[in-house]
Short mmCIF file of C-alpha atoms in Angstrom, two decimals:
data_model
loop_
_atom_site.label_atom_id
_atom_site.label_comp_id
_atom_site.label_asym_id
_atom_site.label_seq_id
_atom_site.Cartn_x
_atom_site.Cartn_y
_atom_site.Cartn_z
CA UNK U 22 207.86 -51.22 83.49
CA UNK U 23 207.65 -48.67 80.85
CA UNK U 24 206.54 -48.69 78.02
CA UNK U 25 206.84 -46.55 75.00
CA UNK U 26 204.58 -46.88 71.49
CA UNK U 27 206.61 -45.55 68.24
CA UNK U 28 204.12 -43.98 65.59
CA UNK U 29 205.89 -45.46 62.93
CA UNK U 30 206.04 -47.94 60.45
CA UNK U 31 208.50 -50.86 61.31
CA UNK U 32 210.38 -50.67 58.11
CA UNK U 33 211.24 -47.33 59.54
CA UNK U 34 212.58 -47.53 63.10
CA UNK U 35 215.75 -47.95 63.83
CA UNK U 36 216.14 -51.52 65.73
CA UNK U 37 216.58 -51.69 69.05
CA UNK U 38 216.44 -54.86 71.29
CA UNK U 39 213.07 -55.40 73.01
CA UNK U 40 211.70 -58.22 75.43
CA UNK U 41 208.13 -57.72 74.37
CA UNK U 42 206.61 -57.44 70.95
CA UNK U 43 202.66 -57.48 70.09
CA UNK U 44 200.76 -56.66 66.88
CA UNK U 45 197.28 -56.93 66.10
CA UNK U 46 195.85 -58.06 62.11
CA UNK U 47 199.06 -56.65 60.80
CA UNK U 48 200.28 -59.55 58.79
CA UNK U 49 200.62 -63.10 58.20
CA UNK U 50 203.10 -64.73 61.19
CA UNK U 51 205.78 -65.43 58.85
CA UNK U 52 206.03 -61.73 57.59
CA UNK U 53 205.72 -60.69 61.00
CA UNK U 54 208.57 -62.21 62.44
CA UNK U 55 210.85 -61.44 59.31
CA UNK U 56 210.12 -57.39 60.02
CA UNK U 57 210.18 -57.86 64.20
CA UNK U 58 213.81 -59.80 63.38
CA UNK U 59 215.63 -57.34 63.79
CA UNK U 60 214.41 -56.64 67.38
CA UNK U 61 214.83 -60.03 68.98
CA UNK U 62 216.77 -60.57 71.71
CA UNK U 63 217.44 -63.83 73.96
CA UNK U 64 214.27 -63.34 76.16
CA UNK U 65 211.85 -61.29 73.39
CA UNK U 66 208.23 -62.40 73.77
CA UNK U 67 206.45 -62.32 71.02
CA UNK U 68 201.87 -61.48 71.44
CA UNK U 69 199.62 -62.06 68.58
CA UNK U 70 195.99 -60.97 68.48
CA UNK U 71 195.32 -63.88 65.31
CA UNK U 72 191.77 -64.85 63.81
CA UNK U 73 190.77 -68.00 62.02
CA UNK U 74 194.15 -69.01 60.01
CA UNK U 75 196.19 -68.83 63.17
CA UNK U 76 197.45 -72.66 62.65
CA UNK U 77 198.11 -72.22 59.22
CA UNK U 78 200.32 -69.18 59.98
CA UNK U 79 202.16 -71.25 62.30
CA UNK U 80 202.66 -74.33 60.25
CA UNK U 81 203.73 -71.82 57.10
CA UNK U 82 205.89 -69.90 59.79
CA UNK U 83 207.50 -72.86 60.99
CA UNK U 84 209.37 -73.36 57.67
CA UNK U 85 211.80 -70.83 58.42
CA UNK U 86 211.59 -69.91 61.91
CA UNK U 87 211.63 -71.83 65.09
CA UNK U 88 209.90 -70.76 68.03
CA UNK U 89 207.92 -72.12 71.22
CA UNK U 90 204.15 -71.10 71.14
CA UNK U 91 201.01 -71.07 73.62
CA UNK U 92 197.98 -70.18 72.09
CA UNK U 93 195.13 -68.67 74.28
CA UNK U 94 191.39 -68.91 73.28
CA UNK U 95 189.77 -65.06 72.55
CA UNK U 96 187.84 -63.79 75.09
CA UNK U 97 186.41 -61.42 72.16
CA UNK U 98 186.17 -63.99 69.32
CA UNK U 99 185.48 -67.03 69.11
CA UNK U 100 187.60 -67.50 65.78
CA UNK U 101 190.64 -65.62 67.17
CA UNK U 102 193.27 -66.53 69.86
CA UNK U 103 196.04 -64.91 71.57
CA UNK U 104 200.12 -66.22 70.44
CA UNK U 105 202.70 -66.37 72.65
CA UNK U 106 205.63 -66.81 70.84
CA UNK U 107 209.16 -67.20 72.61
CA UNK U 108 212.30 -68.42 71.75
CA UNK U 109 212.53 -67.68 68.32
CA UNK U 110 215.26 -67.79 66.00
CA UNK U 111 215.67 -67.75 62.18
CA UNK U 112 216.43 -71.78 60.83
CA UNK U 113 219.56 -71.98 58.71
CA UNK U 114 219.62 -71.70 55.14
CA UNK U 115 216.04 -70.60 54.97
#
């Protein structure tokens, strides 16, 4: 498939719906998902290059968001891990 990389911050785009999202030590997972929001759509998958604190992101994350998540060991780092994240949605009244 193609595949197209914007130059741009995310504040700035203009949202568009996308099944494939992936970032790389640009912020905690709950920020993350608040700023990718916008681009979610039914089948959006969601990959994380995370270090050390990837747990804790998920447990903090988890407080407002659900979502399903694999987690893959680094093949670079033995502190880091790959996120898959699918099937995420905002939880009510958070």
């Amino acid at each position: 498939a193609p595949v197209k990389i914007h130059n741009a911050r995310i504040e700035n785009l203009t949202p568009w719906k996308t099944n494939i999202i992936t970032a790389r030590a640009f912020a905690p997972l709950e920020k993350l998902l608040d700023l990718t929001a916008r681009f979610l759509c039914n089948d959006t998958k969601i990959l994380l290059l995370k270090g050390a604190q990837a747990k804790e992101e998920i447990a903090k994350a988890q407080e407002a968001w659900s979502f399903d998540c694999e987690i893959y060991a680094s093949k670079t780092d033995a502190r880091g891990c790959v996120m898959e994240l699918a099937n995420v949605t905002h939880r009510e009244g958070k």
